[in-house]
């Protein structure tokens, strides 16, 4: 089987949906290929129950469709999934599911992209051709678990956070969460609420803010330089939480919005975890040295037994596994070589959406930029 279109899009997460929608508005034919059996599989299949959008809804909208007026400021997981399904339906985005891309290469002679796909429903290989190729698999393609000495000897349950739903079955168990980003902090809070004896590994300095403080910062960034916004936000955070070092948390030397812009690392938006840490209901440990059976040894030499480990250690891009001829668009980690805002365009009609480290706001900007650029290229060729 072979299909040809103008634009091929790999990935039906928010980035793929948004880019296809923008192209559809310009009447540019496109095909979206998705390896799972649904769109937005990260949200539908690999996110915990109590998850909400960490930013206010106006910063999380996809192009050309705001959230309903009656939607809460911070949209729930189910609310966002409903929004994405409505979005795909409204803009007539119809991904082809169960399609795992095995390779994508550029044919210099034909000046087209050839994408080899396995239809996992019937286990046959299919070919798709397109003048343009958009990589929309994003930063969060595969869950990442670090190499921890002795992890294979652990007697309990070890999982990536993408497999964590809620803490119901961990009641009265000793559970260690590895990673102190938003997922790690919120999963630790959820586990504690369900009655687990919860600990969390904090290896790096971290900014902790409230949702409202972050919302204020996002608004201020439109009119005030980043360094001034960071000064205001840090003052509010210190007033709210006091000296976090007293509880084993260090603040980074650089401000939260500066770090988000440069490294992509988001501040932690506190959902109640700090109060539990202060009350010693959640214990903080430094990095893991090694694991021996159910016993974990930490960097300070302290040892403790655990029944389960949840690795909230983030995701990795998988684009390098299948994309050939990228012309230097991606580095070895599968992220763009060029920094924002010029990260989304490569050579020979190659683009990437959802790699800006800017969340849904960045995805929206990528989708609009790519569709506009493709429209301009096609107009010039006419």
GROMACS .gro file of C-alpha atoms in nm:
model
  382
    1UNK     CA    1   0.000   0.000   0.000
    2UNK     CA    2   0.125   0.349  -0.084
    3UNK     CA    3  -0.039   0.686  -0.019
    4UNK     CA    4   0.070   1.030  -0.129
    5UNK     CA    5  -0.023   1.367   0.016
    6UNK     CA    6   0.120   1.716   0.052
    7UNK     CA    7   0.208   1.704   0.424
    8UNK     CA    8   0.285   1.402   0.643
    9UNK     CA    9   0.255   1.451   1.019
   10UNK     CA   10   0.398   1.194   1.260
   11UNK     CA   11   0.222   1.195   1.597
   12UNK     CA   12  -0.137   1.270   1.700
   13UNK     CA   13  -0.072   1.439   2.031
   14UNK     CA   14  -0.162   1.806   2.082
   15UNK     CA   15   0.120   1.912   1.846
   16UNK     CA   16   0.003   1.687   1.562
   17UNK     CA   17  -0.362   1.782   1.609
   18UNK     CA   18  -0.284   2.155   1.619
   19UNK     CA   19  -0.063   2.147   1.309
   20UNK     CA   20  -0.313   1.942   1.110
   21UNK     CA   21  -0.592   2.180   1.213
   22UNK     CA   22  -0.393   2.484   1.096
   23UNK     CA   23  -0.321   2.313   0.763
   24UNK     CA   24  -0.686   2.214   0.720
   25UNK     CA   25  -0.787   2.577   0.763
   26UNK     CA   26  -0.559   2.656   0.467
   27UNK     CA   27  -0.701   2.360   0.268
   28UNK     CA   28  -0.360   2.194   0.255
   29UNK     CA   29  -0.397   1.813   0.233
   30UNK     CA   30  -0.226   1.625   0.516
   31UNK     CA   31  -0.212   1.282   0.678
   32UNK     CA   32  -0.152   1.228   1.051
   33UNK     CA   33   0.014   0.897   1.146
   34UNK     CA   34  -0.020   0.774   1.506
   35UNK     CA   35   0.123   0.455   1.657
   36UNK     CA   36  -0.143   0.425   1.930
   37UNK     CA   37  -0.516   0.357   1.892
   38UNK     CA   38  -0.621   0.711   1.988
   39UNK     CA   39  -0.506   1.071   1.972
   40UNK     CA   40  -0.335   1.233   2.274
   41UNK     CA   41  -0.236   0.890   2.412
   42UNK     CA   42  -0.003   1.046   2.671
   43UNK     CA   43  -0.303   1.218   2.827
   44UNK     CA   44  -0.548   0.932   2.779
   45UNK     CA   45  -0.327   0.636   2.871
   46UNK     CA   46  -0.014   0.753   3.052
   47UNK     CA   47  -0.110   1.025   3.301
   48UNK     CA   48  -0.221   1.003   3.663
   49UNK     CA   49  -0.583   1.055   3.764
   50UNK     CA   50  -0.553   1.382   3.958
   51UNK     CA   51  -0.353   1.561   3.687
   52UNK     CA   52  -0.462   1.911   3.587
   53UNK     CA   53  -0.312   2.163   3.348
   54UNK     CA   54  -0.054   2.346   3.555
   55UNK     CA   55  -0.108   2.675   3.374
   56UNK     CA   56  -0.426   2.880   3.338
   57UNK     CA   57  -0.642   2.778   3.042
   58UNK     CA   58  -0.563   3.087   2.832
   59UNK     CA   59  -0.199   2.967   2.811
   60UNK     CA   60  -0.299   2.612   2.711
   61UNK     CA   61  -0.530   2.670   2.414
   62UNK     CA   62  -0.453   2.523   2.076
   63UNK     CA   63  -0.481   2.752   1.770
   64UNK     CA   64  -0.821   2.893   1.671
   65UNK     CA   65  -1.022   2.733   1.953
   66UNK     CA   66  -1.041   2.873   2.308
   67UNK     CA   67  -1.162   2.664   2.601
   68UNK     CA   68  -1.533   2.697   2.680
   69UNK     CA   69  -1.611   3.002   2.895
   70UNK     CA   70  -1.744   2.780   3.174
   71UNK     CA   71  -1.422   2.574   3.189
   72UNK     CA   72  -1.231   2.617   3.517
   73UNK     CA   73  -0.914   2.829   3.515
   74UNK     CA   74  -0.703   2.515   3.566
   75UNK     CA   75  -0.850   2.244   3.345
   76UNK     CA   76  -0.867   1.882   3.465
   77UNK     CA   77  -0.727   1.583   3.279
   78UNK     CA   78  -1.074   1.474   3.168
   79UNK     CA   79  -1.163   1.831   3.069
   80UNK     CA   80  -0.850   1.863   2.856
   81UNK     CA   81  -0.906   1.525   2.689
   82UNK     CA   82  -1.260   1.635   2.601
   83UNK     CA   83  -1.121   1.962   2.462
   84UNK     CA   84  -0.872   1.771   2.242
   85UNK     CA   85  -1.138   1.534   2.110
   86UNK     CA   86  -1.367   1.830   2.033
   87UNK     CA   87  -1.074   2.010   1.869
   88UNK     CA   88  -0.996   1.718   1.637
   89UNK     CA   89  -1.363   1.683   1.545
   90UNK     CA   90  -1.415   2.057   1.489
   91UNK     CA   91  -1.116   2.091   1.252
   92UNK     CA   92  -1.174   1.755   1.083
   93UNK     CA   93  -0.844   1.604   1.198
   94UNK     CA   94  -0.862   1.228   1.137
   95UNK     CA   95  -0.537   1.050   1.229
   96UNK     CA   96  -0.459   0.706   1.092
   97UNK     CA   97  -0.404   0.491   1.401
   98UNK     CA   98  -0.191   0.182   1.471
   99UNK     CA   99   0.082   0.318   1.242
  100UNK     CA  100   0.435   0.287   1.380
  101UNK     CA  101   0.690   0.478   1.174
  102UNK     CA  102   0.996   0.264   1.103
  103UNK     CA  103   1.187   0.517   0.892
  104UNK     CA  104   1.150   0.853   0.723
  105UNK     CA  105   1.393   0.963   0.455
  106UNK     CA  106   1.416   1.234   0.189
  107UNK     CA  107   1.428   1.132  -0.177
  108UNK     CA  108   1.657   1.388  -0.343
  109UNK     CA  109   1.553   1.290  -0.693
  110UNK     CA  110   1.177   1.305  -0.633
  111UNK     CA  111   1.209   1.589  -0.378
  112UNK     CA  112   0.970   1.406  -0.146
  113UNK     CA  113   0.971   1.246   0.195
  114UNK     CA  114   0.921   0.869   0.206
  115UNK     CA  115   0.784   0.734   0.533
  116UNK     CA  116   0.786   0.358   0.595
  117UNK     CA  117   0.514   0.260   0.840
  118UNK     CA  118   0.410  -0.066   1.004
  119UNK     CA  119   0.037  -0.117   1.036
  120UNK     CA  120   0.037  -0.297   1.371
  121UNK     CA  121  -0.326  -0.409   1.336
  122UNK     CA  122  -0.246  -0.646   1.051
  123UNK     CA  123   0.138  -0.639   1.069
  124UNK     CA  124   0.203  -0.512   0.718
  125UNK     CA  125   0.437  -0.241   0.591
  126UNK     CA  126   0.289   0.067   0.427
  127UNK     CA  127   0.452   0.359   0.241
  128UNK     CA  128   0.351   0.723   0.259
  129UNK     CA  129   0.493   1.006   0.048
  130UNK     CA  130   0.472   1.378   0.110
  131UNK     CA  131   0.631   1.702  -0.003
  132UNK     CA  132   0.660   1.810   0.362
  133UNK     CA  133   0.724   1.612   0.681
  134UNK     CA  134   0.630   1.734   1.028
  135UNK     CA  135   0.772   1.555   1.332
  136UNK     CA  136   0.506   1.599   1.601
  137UNK     CA  137   0.608   1.316   1.835
  138UNK     CA  138   0.729   1.579   2.083
  139UNK     CA  139   0.963   1.583   2.378
  140UNK     CA  140   0.767   1.323   2.576
  141UNK     CA  141   0.780   1.025   2.344
  142UNK     CA  142   0.928   0.761   2.574
  143UNK     CA  143   0.942   0.736   2.953
  144UNK     CA  144   1.297   0.758   3.088
  145UNK     CA  145   1.426   0.556   3.385
  146UNK     CA  146   1.790   0.627   3.481
  147UNK     CA  147   2.045   0.350   3.527
  148UNK     CA  148   2.048   0.290   3.903
  149UNK     CA  149   2.299   0.033   4.032
  150UNK     CA  150   2.109  -0.270   4.162
  151UNK     CA  151   1.767  -0.170   4.027
  152UNK     CA  152   1.727  -0.516   3.872
  153UNK     CA  153   1.762  -0.666   4.220
  154UNK     CA  154   1.474  -0.462   4.367
  155UNK     CA  155   1.217  -0.695   4.522
  156UNK     CA  156   0.924  -0.454   4.504
  157UNK     CA  157   0.744  -0.281   4.220
  158UNK     CA  158   0.934  -0.026   4.011
  159UNK     CA  159   0.748   0.181   3.752
  160UNK     CA  160   0.774   0.495   3.545
  161UNK     CA  161   0.530   0.770   3.637
  162UNK     CA  162   0.352   0.717   3.303
  163UNK     CA  163   0.215   0.391   3.450
  164UNK     CA  164   0.101   0.549   3.777
  165UNK     CA  165  -0.274   0.613   3.800
  166UNK     CA  166  -0.337   0.673   4.173
  167UNK     CA  167  -0.214   0.563   4.514
  168UNK     CA  168  -0.510   0.347   4.613
  169UNK     CA  169  -0.321   0.016   4.611
  170UNK     CA  170  -0.021   0.163   4.797
  171UNK     CA  171  -0.204   0.223   5.126
  172UNK     CA  172   0.040   0.171   5.417
  173UNK     CA  173   0.324   0.079   5.178
  174UNK     CA  174   0.666   0.244   5.181
  175UNK     CA  175   0.691   0.418   4.843
  176UNK     CA  176   0.982   0.618   4.704
  177UNK     CA  177   0.923   0.876   4.431
  178UNK     CA  178   1.236   0.959   4.229
  179UNK     CA  179   1.221   1.306   4.076
  180UNK     CA  180   1.103   1.640   4.212
  181UNK     CA  181   0.941   1.799   3.908
  182UNK     CA  182   0.569   1.863   3.886
  183UNK     CA  183   0.482   1.496   3.831
  184UNK     CA  184   0.705   1.372   4.112
  185UNK     CA  185   0.579   1.625   4.365
  186UNK     CA  186   0.214   1.566   4.276
  187UNK     CA  187   0.246   1.187   4.278
  188UNK     CA  188   0.413   1.206   4.621
  189UNK     CA  189   0.119   1.416   4.742
  190UNK     CA  190  -0.131   1.170   4.596
  191UNK     CA  191   0.045   0.869   4.752
  192UNK     CA  192   0.047   1.038   5.093
  193UNK     CA  193  -0.324   1.116   5.062
  194UNK     CA  194  -0.392   0.747   4.994
  195UNK     CA  195  -0.205   0.647   5.311
  196UNK     CA  196   0.134   0.548   5.170
  197UNK     CA  197   0.450   0.613   5.372
  198UNK     CA  198   0.593   0.845   5.110
  199UNK     CA  199   0.946   0.964   5.041
  200UNK     CA  200   1.085   1.162   4.749
  201UNK     CA  201   1.433   1.190   4.601
  202UNK     CA  202   1.534   1.553   4.542
  203UNK     CA  203   1.863   1.569   4.354
  204UNK     CA  204   1.859   1.924   4.219
  205UNK     CA  205   1.754   2.274   4.333
  206UNK     CA  206   1.393   2.348   4.255
  207UNK     CA  207   1.159   2.649   4.243
  208UNK     CA  208   0.824   2.593   4.417
  209UNK     CA  209   0.539   2.830   4.333
  210UNK     CA  210   0.161   2.840   4.361
  211UNK     CA  211  -0.065   2.827   4.055
  212UNK     CA  212  -0.170   3.188   4.113
  213UNK     CA  213   0.191   3.310   4.141
  214UNK     CA  214   0.275   3.139   3.811
  215UNK     CA  215  -0.038   3.287   3.652
  216UNK     CA  216   0.070   3.633   3.766
  217UNK     CA  217   0.418   3.574   3.623
  218UNK     CA  218   0.280   3.467   3.285
  219UNK     CA  219   0.073   3.785   3.263
  220UNK     CA  220   0.362   4.006   3.374
  221UNK     CA  221   0.596   3.854   3.114
  222UNK     CA  222   0.389   4.020   2.842
  223UNK     CA  223   0.481   4.368   2.968
  224UNK     CA  224   0.781   4.333   3.204
  225UNK     CA  225   1.137   4.202   3.139
  226UNK     CA  226   1.198   3.844   3.252
  227UNK     CA  227   1.452   3.933   3.523
  228UNK     CA  228   1.207   4.171   3.691
  229UNK     CA  229   0.929   3.912   3.675
  230UNK     CA  230   1.161   3.656   3.836
  231UNK     CA  231   1.246   3.900   4.116
  232UNK     CA  232   0.877   3.961   4.187
  233UNK     CA  233   0.788   3.590   4.170
  234UNK     CA  234   1.076   3.486   4.398
  235UNK     CA  235   0.978   3.746   4.656
  236UNK     CA  236   0.622   3.612   4.657
  237UNK     CA  237   0.747   3.252   4.680
  238UNK     CA  238   0.972   3.331   4.979
  239UNK     CA  239   0.684   3.511   5.149
  240UNK     CA  240   0.455   3.212   5.089
  241UNK     CA  241   0.691   2.925   5.173
  242UNK     CA  242   0.976   3.071   5.376
  243UNK     CA  243   1.323   2.919   5.364
  244UNK     CA  244   1.285   2.590   5.177
  245UNK     CA  245   1.638   2.485   5.277
  246UNK     CA  246   1.499   2.412   5.624
  247UNK     CA  247   1.309   2.123   5.465
  248UNK     CA  248   1.582   1.991   5.237
  249UNK     CA  249   1.491   2.192   4.927
  250UNK     CA  250   1.734   2.435   4.766
  251UNK     CA  251   1.627   2.715   4.532
  252UNK     CA  252   1.822   2.750   4.203
  253UNK     CA  253   2.048   3.052   4.164
  254UNK     CA  254   1.860   3.161   3.848
  255UNK     CA  255   1.496   3.270   3.839
  256UNK     CA  256   1.208   3.033   3.745
  257UNK     CA  257   1.104   3.197   3.418
  258UNK     CA  258   1.464   3.245   3.306
  259UNK     CA  259   1.529   2.873   3.364
  260UNK     CA  260   1.210   2.776   3.181
  261UNK     CA  261   1.315   2.985   2.882
  262UNK     CA  262   1.676   2.860   2.870
  263UNK     CA  263   1.651   2.497   2.988
  264UNK     CA  264   1.282   2.413   2.949
  265UNK     CA  265   1.265   2.307   3.315
  266UNK     CA  266   0.940   2.426   3.472
  267UNK     CA  267   0.899   2.544   3.831
  268UNK     CA  268   0.708   2.310   4.059
  269UNK     CA  269   0.351   2.424   4.106
  270UNK     CA  270   0.261   2.320   4.458
  271UNK     CA  271  -0.064   2.125   4.505
  272UNK     CA  272  -0.012   2.075   4.879
  273UNK     CA  273   0.310   1.875   4.880
  274UNK     CA  274   0.506   2.145   5.066
  275UNK     CA  275   0.270   2.133   5.363
  276UNK     CA  276   0.316   1.756   5.383
  277UNK     CA  277   0.695   1.793   5.362
  278UNK     CA  278   0.688   2.054   5.639
  279UNK     CA  279   0.469   1.824   5.849
  280UNK     CA  280   0.716   1.537   5.780
  281UNK     CA  281   0.442   1.331   5.615
  282UNK     CA  282   0.664   1.319   5.307
  283UNK     CA  283   1.035   1.261   5.369
  284UNK     CA  284   1.307   1.400   5.143
  285UNK     CA  285   1.614   1.198   5.044
  286UNK     CA  286   1.915   1.290   4.825
  287UNK     CA  287   2.012   1.088   4.518
  288UNK     CA  288   2.024   0.707   4.522
  289UNK     CA  289   2.367   0.541   4.546
  290UNK     CA  290   2.254   0.183   4.495
  291UNK     CA  291   1.975  -0.068   4.548
  292UNK     CA  292   2.014  -0.409   4.710
  293UNK     CA  293   1.693  -0.608   4.721
  294UNK     CA  294   1.430  -0.390   4.886
  295UNK     CA  295   1.696  -0.179   5.057
  296UNK     CA  296   1.795   0.154   4.901
  297UNK     CA  297   2.115   0.336   4.997
  298UNK     CA  298   2.121   0.713   4.949
  299UNK     CA  299   2.410   0.952   4.883
  300UNK     CA  300   2.434   1.054   5.250
  301UNK     CA  301   2.480   0.688   5.349
  302UNK     CA  302   2.132   0.646   5.493
  303UNK     CA  303   1.952   0.323   5.405
  304UNK     CA  304   1.582   0.240   5.400
  305UNK     CA  305   1.356  -0.039   5.272
  306UNK     CA  306   1.078   0.034   5.023
  307UNK     CA  307   0.790  -0.162   4.874
  308UNK     CA  308   0.770   0.039   4.552
  309UNK     CA  309   0.956   0.300   4.346
  310UNK     CA  310   0.792   0.547   4.110
  311UNK     CA  311   1.037   0.707   3.866
  312UNK     CA  312   0.907   1.056   3.782
  313UNK     CA  313   1.225   1.111   3.584
  314UNK     CA  314   1.078   1.252   3.268
  315UNK     CA  315   1.069   1.153   2.905
  316UNK     CA  316   1.296   1.138   2.604
  317UNK     CA  317   1.245   1.213   2.238
  318UNK     CA  318   1.257   0.901   2.018
  319UNK     CA  319   1.289   1.079   1.682
  320UNK     CA  320   1.650   0.970   1.620
  321UNK     CA  321   1.535   0.607   1.602
  322UNK     CA  322   1.343   0.654   1.278
  323UNK     CA  323   1.422   0.990   1.115
  324UNK     CA  324   1.694   0.988   0.850
  325UNK     CA  325   1.822   1.286   0.651
  326UNK     CA  326   1.724   1.541   0.917
  327UNK     CA  327   1.988   1.786   0.791
  328UNK     CA  328   2.103   1.868   1.142
  329UNK     CA  329   1.759   1.973   1.269
  330UNK     CA  330   1.789   1.742   1.572
  331UNK     CA  331   2.077   1.677   1.813
  332UNK     CA  332   2.176   1.336   1.954
  333UNK     CA  333   1.906   1.364   2.223
  334UNK     CA  334   1.638   1.410   1.960
  335UNK     CA  335   1.583   1.778   2.037
  336UNK     CA  336   1.625   2.073   1.798
  337UNK     CA  337   1.978   2.203   1.751
  338UNK     CA  338   1.850   2.557   1.702
  339UNK     CA  339   1.709   2.746   2.000
  340UNK     CA  340   1.361   2.896   2.022
  341UNK     CA  341   1.212   3.074   1.831
  342UNK     CA  342   1.387   2.932   1.521
  343UNK     CA  343   1.378   2.565   1.622
  344UNK     CA  344   1.078   2.446   1.419
  345UNK     CA  345   1.211   2.454   1.059
  346UNK     CA  346   1.467   2.227   0.895
  347UNK     CA  347   1.571   2.161   0.536
  348UNK     CA  348   1.383   2.005   0.244
  349UNK     CA  349   1.037   2.062   0.389
  350UNK     CA  350   1.114   1.915   0.731
  351UNK     CA  351   0.955   2.069   1.041
  352UNK     CA  352   0.910   1.985   1.408
  353UNK     CA  353   0.618   2.074   1.634
  354UNK     CA  354   0.613   2.039   2.011
  355UNK     CA  355   0.988   2.056   2.071
  356UNK     CA  356   1.013   2.413   2.205
  357UNK     CA  357   1.006   2.311   2.575
  358UNK     CA  358   0.726   2.569   2.594
  359UNK     CA  359   0.436   2.338   2.677
  360UNK     CA  360   0.101   2.382   2.505
  361UNK     CA  361   0.168   2.751   2.446
  362UNK     CA  362   0.482   2.656   2.252
  363UNK     CA  363   0.294   2.387   2.061
  364UNK     CA  364   0.034   2.642   1.950
  365UNK     CA  365   0.304   2.879   1.824
  366UNK     CA  366   0.484   2.596   1.640
  367UNK     CA  367   0.166   2.482   1.464
  368UNK     CA  368   0.078   2.829   1.341
  369UNK     CA  369   0.434   2.903   1.226
  370UNK     CA  370   0.465   2.573   1.036
  371UNK     CA  371   0.130   2.600   0.861
  372UNK     CA  372   0.202   2.960   0.762
  373UNK     CA  373   0.545   2.866   0.626
  374UNK     CA  374   0.414   2.571   0.424
  375UNK     CA  375   0.137   2.790   0.284
  376UNK     CA  376   0.396   3.049   0.178
  377UNK     CA  377   0.621   2.786   0.014
  378UNK     CA  378   0.328   2.644  -0.184
  379UNK     CA  379   0.223   2.993  -0.295
  380UNK     CA  380   0.575   3.069  -0.415
  381UNK     CA  381   0.585   2.746  -0.615
  382UNK     CA  382   0.262   2.834  -0.793
   0.00000   0.00000   0.00000
